[in-house]
Short mmCIF file of N, CA and C in Angstrom, two decimals:
data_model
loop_
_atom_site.label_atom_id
_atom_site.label_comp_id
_atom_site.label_asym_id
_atom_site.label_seq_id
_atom_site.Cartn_x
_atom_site.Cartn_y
_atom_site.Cartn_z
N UNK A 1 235.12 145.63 -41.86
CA UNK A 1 235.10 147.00 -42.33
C UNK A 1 235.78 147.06 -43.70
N UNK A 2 235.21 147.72 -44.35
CA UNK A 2 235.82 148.04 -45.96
C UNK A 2 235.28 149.18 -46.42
N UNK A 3 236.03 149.55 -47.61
CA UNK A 3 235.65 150.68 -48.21
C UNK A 3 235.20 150.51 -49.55
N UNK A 4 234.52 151.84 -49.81
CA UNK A 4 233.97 151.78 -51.30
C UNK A 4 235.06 151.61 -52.22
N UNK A 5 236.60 152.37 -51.95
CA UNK A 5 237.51 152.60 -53.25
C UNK A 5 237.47 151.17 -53.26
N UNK A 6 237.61 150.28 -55.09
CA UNK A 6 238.55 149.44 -55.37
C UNK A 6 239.57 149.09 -54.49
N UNK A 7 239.51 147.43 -54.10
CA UNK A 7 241.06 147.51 -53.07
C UNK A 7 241.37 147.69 -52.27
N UNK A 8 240.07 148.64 -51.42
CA UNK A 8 240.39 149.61 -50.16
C UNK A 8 240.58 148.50 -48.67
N UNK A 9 241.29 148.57 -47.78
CA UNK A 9 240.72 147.98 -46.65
C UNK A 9 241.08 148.81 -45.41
N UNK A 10 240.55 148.69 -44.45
CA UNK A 10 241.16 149.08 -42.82
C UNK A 10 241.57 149.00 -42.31
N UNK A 11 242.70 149.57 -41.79
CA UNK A 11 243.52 149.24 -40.55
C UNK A 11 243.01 149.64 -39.34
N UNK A 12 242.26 149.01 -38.29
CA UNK A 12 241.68 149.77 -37.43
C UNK A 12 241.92 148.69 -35.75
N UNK A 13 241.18 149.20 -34.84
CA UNK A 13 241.51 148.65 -33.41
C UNK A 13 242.11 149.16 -32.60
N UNK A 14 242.82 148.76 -31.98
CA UNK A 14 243.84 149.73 -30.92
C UNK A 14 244.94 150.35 -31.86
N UNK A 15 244.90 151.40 -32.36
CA UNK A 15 245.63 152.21 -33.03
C UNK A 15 245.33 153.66 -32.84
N UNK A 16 246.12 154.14 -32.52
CA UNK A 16 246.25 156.06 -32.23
C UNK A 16 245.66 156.76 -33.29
N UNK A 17 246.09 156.28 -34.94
CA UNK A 17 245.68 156.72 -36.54
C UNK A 17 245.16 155.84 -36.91
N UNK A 18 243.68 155.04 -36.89
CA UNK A 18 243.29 154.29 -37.84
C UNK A 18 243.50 154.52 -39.13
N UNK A 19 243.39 153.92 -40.50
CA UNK A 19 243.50 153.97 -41.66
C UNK A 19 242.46 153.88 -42.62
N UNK A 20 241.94 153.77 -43.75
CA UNK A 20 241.87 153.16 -44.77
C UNK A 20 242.80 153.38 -46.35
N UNK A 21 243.42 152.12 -46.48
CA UNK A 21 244.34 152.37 -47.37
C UNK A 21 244.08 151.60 -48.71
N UNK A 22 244.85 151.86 -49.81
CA UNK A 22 244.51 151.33 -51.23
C UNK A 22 245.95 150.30 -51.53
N UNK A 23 246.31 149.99 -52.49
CA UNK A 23 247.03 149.39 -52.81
C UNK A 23 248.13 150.73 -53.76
N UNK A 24 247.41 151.66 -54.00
CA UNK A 24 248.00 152.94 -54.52
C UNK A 24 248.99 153.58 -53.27
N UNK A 25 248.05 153.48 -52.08
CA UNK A 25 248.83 153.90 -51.03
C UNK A 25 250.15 153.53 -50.60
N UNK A 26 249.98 152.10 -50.55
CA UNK A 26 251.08 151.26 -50.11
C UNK A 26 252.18 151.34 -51.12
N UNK A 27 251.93 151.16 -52.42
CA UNK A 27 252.77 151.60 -53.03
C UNK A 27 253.47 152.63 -53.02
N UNK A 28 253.01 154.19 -52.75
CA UNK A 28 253.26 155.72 -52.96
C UNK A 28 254.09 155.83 -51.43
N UNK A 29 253.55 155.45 -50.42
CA UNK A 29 253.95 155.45 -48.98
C UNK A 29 254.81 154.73 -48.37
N UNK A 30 254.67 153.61 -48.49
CA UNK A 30 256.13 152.92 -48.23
C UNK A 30 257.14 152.08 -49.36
N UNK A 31 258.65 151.47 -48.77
CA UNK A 31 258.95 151.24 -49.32
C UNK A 31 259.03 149.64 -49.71
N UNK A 32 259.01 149.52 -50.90
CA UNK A 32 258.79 147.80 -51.05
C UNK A 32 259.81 147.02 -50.94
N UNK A 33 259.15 145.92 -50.57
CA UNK A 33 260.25 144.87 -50.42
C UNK A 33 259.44 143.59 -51.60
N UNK A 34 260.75 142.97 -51.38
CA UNK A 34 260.42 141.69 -52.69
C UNK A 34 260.50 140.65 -52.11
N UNK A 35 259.85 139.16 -52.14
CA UNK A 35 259.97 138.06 -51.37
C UNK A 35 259.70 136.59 -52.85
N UNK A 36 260.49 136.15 -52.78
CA UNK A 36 259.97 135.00 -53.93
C UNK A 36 259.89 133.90 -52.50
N UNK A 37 258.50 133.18 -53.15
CA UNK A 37 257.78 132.12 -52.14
C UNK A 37 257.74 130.90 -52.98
N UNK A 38 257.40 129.71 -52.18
CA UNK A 38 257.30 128.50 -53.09
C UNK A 38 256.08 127.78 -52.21
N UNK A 39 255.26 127.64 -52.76
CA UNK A 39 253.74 126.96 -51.83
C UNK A 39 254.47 125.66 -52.07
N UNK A 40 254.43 124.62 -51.09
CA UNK A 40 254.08 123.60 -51.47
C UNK A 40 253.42 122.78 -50.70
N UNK A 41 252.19 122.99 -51.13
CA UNK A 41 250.92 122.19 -50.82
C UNK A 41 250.99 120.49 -51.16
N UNK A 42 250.10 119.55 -50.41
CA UNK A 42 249.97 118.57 -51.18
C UNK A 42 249.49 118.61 -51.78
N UNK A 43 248.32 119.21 -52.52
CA UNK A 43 247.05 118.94 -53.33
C UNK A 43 247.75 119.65 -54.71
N UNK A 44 248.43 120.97 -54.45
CA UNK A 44 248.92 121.44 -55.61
C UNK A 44 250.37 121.21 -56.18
N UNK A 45 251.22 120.60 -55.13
CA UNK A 45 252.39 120.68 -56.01
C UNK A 45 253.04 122.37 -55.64
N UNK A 46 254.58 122.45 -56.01
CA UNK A 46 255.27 123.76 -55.39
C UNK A 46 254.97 124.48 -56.80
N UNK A 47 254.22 125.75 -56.23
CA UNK A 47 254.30 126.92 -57.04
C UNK A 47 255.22 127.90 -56.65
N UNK A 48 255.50 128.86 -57.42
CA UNK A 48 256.86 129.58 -57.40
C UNK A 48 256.00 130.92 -57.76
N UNK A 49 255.96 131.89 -56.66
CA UNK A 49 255.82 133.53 -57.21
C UNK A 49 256.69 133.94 -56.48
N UNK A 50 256.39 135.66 -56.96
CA UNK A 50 257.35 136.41 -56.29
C UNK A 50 256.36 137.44 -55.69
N UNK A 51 256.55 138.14 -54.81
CA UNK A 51 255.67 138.81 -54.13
C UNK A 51 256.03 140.40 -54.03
N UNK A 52 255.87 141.91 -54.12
CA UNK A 52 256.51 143.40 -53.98
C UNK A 52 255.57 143.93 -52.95
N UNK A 53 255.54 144.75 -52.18
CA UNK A 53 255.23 145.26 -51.55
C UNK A 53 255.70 145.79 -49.83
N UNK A 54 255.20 146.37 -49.14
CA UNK A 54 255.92 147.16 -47.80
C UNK A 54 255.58 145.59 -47.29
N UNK A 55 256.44 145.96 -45.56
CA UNK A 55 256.30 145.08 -44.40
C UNK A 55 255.29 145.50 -43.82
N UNK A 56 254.37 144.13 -43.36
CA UNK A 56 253.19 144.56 -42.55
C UNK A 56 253.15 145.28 -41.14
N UNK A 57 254.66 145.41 -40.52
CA UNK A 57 255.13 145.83 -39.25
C UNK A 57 255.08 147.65 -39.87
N UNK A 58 255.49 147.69 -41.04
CA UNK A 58 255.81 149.25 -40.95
C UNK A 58 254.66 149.84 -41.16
N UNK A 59 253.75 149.45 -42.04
CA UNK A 59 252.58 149.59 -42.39
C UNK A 59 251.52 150.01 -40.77
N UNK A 60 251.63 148.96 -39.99
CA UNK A 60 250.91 149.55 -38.91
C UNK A 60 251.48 150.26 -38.07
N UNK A 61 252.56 149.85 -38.16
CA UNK A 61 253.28 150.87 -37.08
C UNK A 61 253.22 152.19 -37.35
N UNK A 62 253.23 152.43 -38.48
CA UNK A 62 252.54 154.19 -38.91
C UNK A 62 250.93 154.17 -38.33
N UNK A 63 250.48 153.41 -38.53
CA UNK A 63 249.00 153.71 -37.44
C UNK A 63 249.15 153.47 -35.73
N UNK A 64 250.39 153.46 -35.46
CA UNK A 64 250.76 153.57 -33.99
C UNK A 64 249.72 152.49 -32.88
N UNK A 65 250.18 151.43 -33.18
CA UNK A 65 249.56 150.59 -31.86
C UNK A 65 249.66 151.43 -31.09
N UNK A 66 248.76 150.68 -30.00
CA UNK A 66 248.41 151.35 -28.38
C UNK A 66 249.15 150.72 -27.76
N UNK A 67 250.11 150.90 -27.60
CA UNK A 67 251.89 149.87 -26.33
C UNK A 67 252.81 151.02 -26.30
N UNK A 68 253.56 150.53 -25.40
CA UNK A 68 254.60 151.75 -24.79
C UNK A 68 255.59 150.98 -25.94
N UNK A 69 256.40 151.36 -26.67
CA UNK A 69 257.27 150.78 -27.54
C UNK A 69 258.29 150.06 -26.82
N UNK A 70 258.47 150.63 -25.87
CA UNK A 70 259.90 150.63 -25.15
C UNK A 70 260.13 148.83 -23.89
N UNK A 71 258.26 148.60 -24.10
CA UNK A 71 257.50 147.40 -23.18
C UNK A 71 257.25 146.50 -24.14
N UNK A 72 258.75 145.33 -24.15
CA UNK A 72 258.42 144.25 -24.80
C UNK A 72 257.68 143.36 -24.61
N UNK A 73 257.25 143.24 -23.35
CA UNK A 73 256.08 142.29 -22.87
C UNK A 73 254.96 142.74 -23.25
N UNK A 74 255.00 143.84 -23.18
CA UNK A 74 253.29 144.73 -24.25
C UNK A 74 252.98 144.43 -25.20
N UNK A 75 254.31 144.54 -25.62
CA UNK A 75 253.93 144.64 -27.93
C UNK A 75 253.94 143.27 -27.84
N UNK A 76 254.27 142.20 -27.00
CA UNK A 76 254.15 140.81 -27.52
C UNK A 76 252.71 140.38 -27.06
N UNK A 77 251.64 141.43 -26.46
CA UNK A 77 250.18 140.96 -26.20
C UNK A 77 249.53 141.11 -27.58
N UNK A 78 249.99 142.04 -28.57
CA UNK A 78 249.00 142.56 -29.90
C UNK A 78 249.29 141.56 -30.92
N UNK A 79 248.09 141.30 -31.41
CA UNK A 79 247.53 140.38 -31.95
C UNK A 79 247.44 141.30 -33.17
N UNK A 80 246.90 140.48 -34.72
CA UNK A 80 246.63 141.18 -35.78
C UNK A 80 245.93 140.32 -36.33
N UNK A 81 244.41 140.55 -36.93
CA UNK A 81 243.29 139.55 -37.46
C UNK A 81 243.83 140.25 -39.03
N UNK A 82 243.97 139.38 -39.85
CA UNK A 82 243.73 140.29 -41.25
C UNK A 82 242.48 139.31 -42.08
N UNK A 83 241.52 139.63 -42.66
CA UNK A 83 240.13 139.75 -43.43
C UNK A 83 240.62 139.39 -45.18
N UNK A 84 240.05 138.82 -45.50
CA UNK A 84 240.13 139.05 -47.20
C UNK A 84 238.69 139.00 -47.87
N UNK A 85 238.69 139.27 -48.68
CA UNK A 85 237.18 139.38 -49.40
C UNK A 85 236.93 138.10 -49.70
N UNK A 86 237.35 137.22 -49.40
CA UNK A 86 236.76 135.82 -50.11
C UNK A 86 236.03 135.35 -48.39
N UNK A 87 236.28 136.01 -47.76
CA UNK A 87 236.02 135.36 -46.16
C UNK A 87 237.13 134.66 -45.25
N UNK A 88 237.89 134.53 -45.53
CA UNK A 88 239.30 134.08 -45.35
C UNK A 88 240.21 134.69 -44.60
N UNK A 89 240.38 134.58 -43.08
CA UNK A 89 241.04 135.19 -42.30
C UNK A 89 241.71 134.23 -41.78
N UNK A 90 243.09 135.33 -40.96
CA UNK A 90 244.08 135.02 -40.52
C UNK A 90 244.68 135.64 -39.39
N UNK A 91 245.42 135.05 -38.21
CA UNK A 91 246.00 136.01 -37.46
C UNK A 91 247.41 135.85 -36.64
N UNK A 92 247.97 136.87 -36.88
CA UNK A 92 249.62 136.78 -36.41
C UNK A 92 249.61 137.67 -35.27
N UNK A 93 250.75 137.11 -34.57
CA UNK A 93 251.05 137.99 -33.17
C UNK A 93 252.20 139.01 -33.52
N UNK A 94 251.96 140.58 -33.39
CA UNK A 94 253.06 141.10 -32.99
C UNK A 94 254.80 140.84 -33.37
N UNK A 95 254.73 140.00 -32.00
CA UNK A 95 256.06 139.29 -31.86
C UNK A 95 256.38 138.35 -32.83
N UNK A 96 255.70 138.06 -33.74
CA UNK A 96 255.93 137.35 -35.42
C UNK A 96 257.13 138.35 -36.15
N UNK A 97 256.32 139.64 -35.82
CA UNK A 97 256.86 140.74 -37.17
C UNK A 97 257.64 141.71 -36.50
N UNK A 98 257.56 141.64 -35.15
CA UNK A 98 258.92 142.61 -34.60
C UNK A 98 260.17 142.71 -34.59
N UNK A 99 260.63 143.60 -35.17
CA UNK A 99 262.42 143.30 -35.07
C UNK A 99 263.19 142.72 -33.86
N UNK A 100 262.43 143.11 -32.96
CA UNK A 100 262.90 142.36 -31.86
C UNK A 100 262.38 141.09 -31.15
N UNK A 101 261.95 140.39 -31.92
CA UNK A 101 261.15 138.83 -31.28
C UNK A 101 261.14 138.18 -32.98
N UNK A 102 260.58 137.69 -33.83
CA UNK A 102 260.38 137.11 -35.19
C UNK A 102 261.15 137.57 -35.98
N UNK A 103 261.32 139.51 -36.41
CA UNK A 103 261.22 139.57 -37.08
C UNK A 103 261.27 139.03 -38.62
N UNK A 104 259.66 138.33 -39.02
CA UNK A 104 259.35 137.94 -40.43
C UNK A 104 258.68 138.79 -41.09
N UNK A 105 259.57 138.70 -42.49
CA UNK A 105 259.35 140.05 -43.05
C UNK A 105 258.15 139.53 -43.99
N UNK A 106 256.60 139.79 -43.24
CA UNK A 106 255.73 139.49 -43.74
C UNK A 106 255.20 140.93 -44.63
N UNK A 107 254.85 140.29 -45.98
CA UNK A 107 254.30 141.90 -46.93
C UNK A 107 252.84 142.19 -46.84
N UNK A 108 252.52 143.10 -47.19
CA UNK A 108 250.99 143.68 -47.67
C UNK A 108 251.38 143.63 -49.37
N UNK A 109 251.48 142.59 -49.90
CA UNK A 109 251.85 143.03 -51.57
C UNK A 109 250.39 143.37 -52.20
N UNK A 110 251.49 144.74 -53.31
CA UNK A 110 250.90 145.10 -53.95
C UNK A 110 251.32 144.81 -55.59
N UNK A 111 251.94 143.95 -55.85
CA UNK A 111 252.66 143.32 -56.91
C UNK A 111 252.50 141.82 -56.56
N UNK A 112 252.22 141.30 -57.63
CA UNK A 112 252.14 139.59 -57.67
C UNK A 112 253.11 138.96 -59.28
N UNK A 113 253.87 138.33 -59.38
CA UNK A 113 254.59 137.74 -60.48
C UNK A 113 254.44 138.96 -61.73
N UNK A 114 254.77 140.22 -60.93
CA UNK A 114 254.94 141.42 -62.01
C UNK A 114 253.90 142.40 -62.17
N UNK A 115 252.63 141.56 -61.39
CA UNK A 115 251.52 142.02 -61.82
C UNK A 115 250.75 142.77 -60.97
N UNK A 116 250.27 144.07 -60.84
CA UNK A 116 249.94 144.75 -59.97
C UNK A 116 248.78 144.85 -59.73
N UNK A 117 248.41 145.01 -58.46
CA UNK A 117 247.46 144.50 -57.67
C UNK A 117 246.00 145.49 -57.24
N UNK A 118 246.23 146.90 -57.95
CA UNK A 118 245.60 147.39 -57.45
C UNK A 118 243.87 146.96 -57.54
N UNK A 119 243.51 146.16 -58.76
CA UNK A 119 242.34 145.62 -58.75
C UNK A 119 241.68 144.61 -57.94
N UNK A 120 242.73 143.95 -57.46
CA UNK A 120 242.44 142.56 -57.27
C UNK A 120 242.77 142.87 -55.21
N UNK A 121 243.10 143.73 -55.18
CA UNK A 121 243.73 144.14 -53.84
C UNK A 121 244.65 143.67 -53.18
N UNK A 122 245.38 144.41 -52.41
CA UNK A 122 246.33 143.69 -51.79
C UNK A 122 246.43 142.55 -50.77
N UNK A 123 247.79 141.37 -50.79
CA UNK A 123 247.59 140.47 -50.32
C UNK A 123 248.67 140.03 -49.22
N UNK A 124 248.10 139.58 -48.33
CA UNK A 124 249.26 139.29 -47.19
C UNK A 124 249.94 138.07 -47.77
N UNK A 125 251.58 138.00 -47.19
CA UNK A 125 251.87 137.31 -47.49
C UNK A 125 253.15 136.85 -46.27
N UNK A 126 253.12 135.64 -46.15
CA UNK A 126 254.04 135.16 -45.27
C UNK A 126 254.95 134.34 -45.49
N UNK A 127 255.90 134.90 -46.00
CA UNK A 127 257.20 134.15 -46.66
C UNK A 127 257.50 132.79 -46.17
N UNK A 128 257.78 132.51 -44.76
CA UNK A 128 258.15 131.63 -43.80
C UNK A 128 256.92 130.23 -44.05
N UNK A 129 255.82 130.82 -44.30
CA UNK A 129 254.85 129.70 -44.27
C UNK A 129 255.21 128.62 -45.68
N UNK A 130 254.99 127.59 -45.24
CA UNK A 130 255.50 126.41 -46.51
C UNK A 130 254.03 126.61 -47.61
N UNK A 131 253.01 126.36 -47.09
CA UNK A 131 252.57 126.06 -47.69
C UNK A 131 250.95 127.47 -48.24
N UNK A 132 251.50 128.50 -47.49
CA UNK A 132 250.88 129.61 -48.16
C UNK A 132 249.27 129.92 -47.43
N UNK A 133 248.71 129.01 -46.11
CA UNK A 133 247.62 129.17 -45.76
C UNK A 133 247.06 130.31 -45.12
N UNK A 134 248.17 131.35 -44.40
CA UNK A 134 248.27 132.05 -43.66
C UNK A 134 247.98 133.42 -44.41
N UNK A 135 248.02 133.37 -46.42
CA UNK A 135 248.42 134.26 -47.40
C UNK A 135 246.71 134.96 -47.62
N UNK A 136 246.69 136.03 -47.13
CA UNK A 136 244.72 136.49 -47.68
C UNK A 136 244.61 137.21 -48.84
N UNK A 137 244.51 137.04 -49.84
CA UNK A 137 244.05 137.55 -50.99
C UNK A 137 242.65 138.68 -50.80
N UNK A 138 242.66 140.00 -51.16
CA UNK A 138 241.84 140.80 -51.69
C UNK A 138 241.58 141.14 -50.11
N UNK A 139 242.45 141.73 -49.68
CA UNK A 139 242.82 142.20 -47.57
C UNK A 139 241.52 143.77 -47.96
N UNK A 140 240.70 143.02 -46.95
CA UNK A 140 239.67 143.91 -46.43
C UNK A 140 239.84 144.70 -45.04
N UNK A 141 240.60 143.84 -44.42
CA UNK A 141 240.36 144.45 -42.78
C UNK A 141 241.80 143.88 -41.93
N UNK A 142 242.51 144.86 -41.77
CA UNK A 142 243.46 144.69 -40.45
C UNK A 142 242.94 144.80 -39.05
N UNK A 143 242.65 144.47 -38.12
CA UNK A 143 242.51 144.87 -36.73
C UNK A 143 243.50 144.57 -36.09
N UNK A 144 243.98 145.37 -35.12
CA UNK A 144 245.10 145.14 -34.40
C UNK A 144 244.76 145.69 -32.61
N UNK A 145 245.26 144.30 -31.80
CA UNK A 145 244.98 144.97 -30.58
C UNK A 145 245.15 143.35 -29.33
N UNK A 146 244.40 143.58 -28.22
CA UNK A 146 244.73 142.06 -27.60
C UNK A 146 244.03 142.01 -27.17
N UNK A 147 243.90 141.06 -26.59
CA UNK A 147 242.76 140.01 -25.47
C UNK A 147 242.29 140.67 -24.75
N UNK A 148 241.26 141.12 -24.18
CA UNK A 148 241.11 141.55 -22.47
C UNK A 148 241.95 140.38 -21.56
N UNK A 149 242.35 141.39 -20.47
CA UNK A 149 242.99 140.61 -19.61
C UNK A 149 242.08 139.62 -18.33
N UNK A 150 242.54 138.63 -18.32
CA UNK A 150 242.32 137.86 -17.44
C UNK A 150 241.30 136.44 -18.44
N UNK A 151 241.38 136.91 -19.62
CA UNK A 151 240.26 135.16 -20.55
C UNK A 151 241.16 133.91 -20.76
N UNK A 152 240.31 133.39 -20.00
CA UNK A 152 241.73 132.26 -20.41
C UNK A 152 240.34 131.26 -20.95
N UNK A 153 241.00 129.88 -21.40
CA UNK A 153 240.34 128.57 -21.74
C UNK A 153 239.32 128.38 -21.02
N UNK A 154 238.41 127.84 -21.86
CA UNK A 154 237.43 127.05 -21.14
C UNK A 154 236.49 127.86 -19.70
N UNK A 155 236.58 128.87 -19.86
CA UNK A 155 236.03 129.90 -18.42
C UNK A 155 234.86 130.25 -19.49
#
């Protein structure tokens, strides 16, 4: 799912308020945080940016998952796929970004080494990761939600 605005992507799935938000939004609506990262890949060698933008926890959590807040075994079933325009997806659990289980203060940046993002769209970013694979450039699509119950392996 995406939108026409420049930038635009969705927050949608098990959520009470689905979204579609800009990189204008994120900026105007929440508050930013700053993260300097260091990739270091083998192929490239350690690069050094810095990253601005909200936490991806607060960000959805204003679109209100579907969990009783209060049921930590709940919020640790929701899953989060995030999309980028290059085709390039990724997905974190919940309990990654909750204050109460991970909390990693993963961003939606809308700032890159000074440089703002509203063209290029905003990009996830996961501080903790060494080597930056987990990071989606030009975020088209959040979904957030879990498994049906009872799928397991190989069934």
């Amino acid at each position: 799912m995406t939108g026409a605005v420049t930038g635009a992507f969705a927050l949608w799935g098990e959520l009470a308020r689905p979204a579609l938000l800009t990189v204008a939004d994120l900026r105007r609506e929440w508050t930013g945080h700053r993260a300097r990262v260091v990739f270091d890949c083998a192929t490239a060698g350690p690069q050094h940016h810095t990253f601005e933008g909200p936490l991806l926890r607060e960000v959805v959590g204003r679109a209100r998952p579907e969990f009783d807040p209060a049921r930590r075994k709940e919020r640790s079933r929701f899953l989060l796929t995030v999309s980028g325009g290059d085709g390039h997806h990724t997905v974190l659990s919940w309990a990654e970004i909750d204050a109460d289980f991970g909390d990693a203060p993963v961003l939606l940046a809308t700032r890159m080494d000074g440089e703002d993002l509203d063209t290029a769209g905003t990009q996830l970013v996961v501080p903790s990761d060494r080597c930056g694979a987990r990071y989606v450039s030009a975020v088209t699509g959040i979904w957030v939600g879990t498994l049906p119950v009872g799928v397991t392996a190989g069934v």
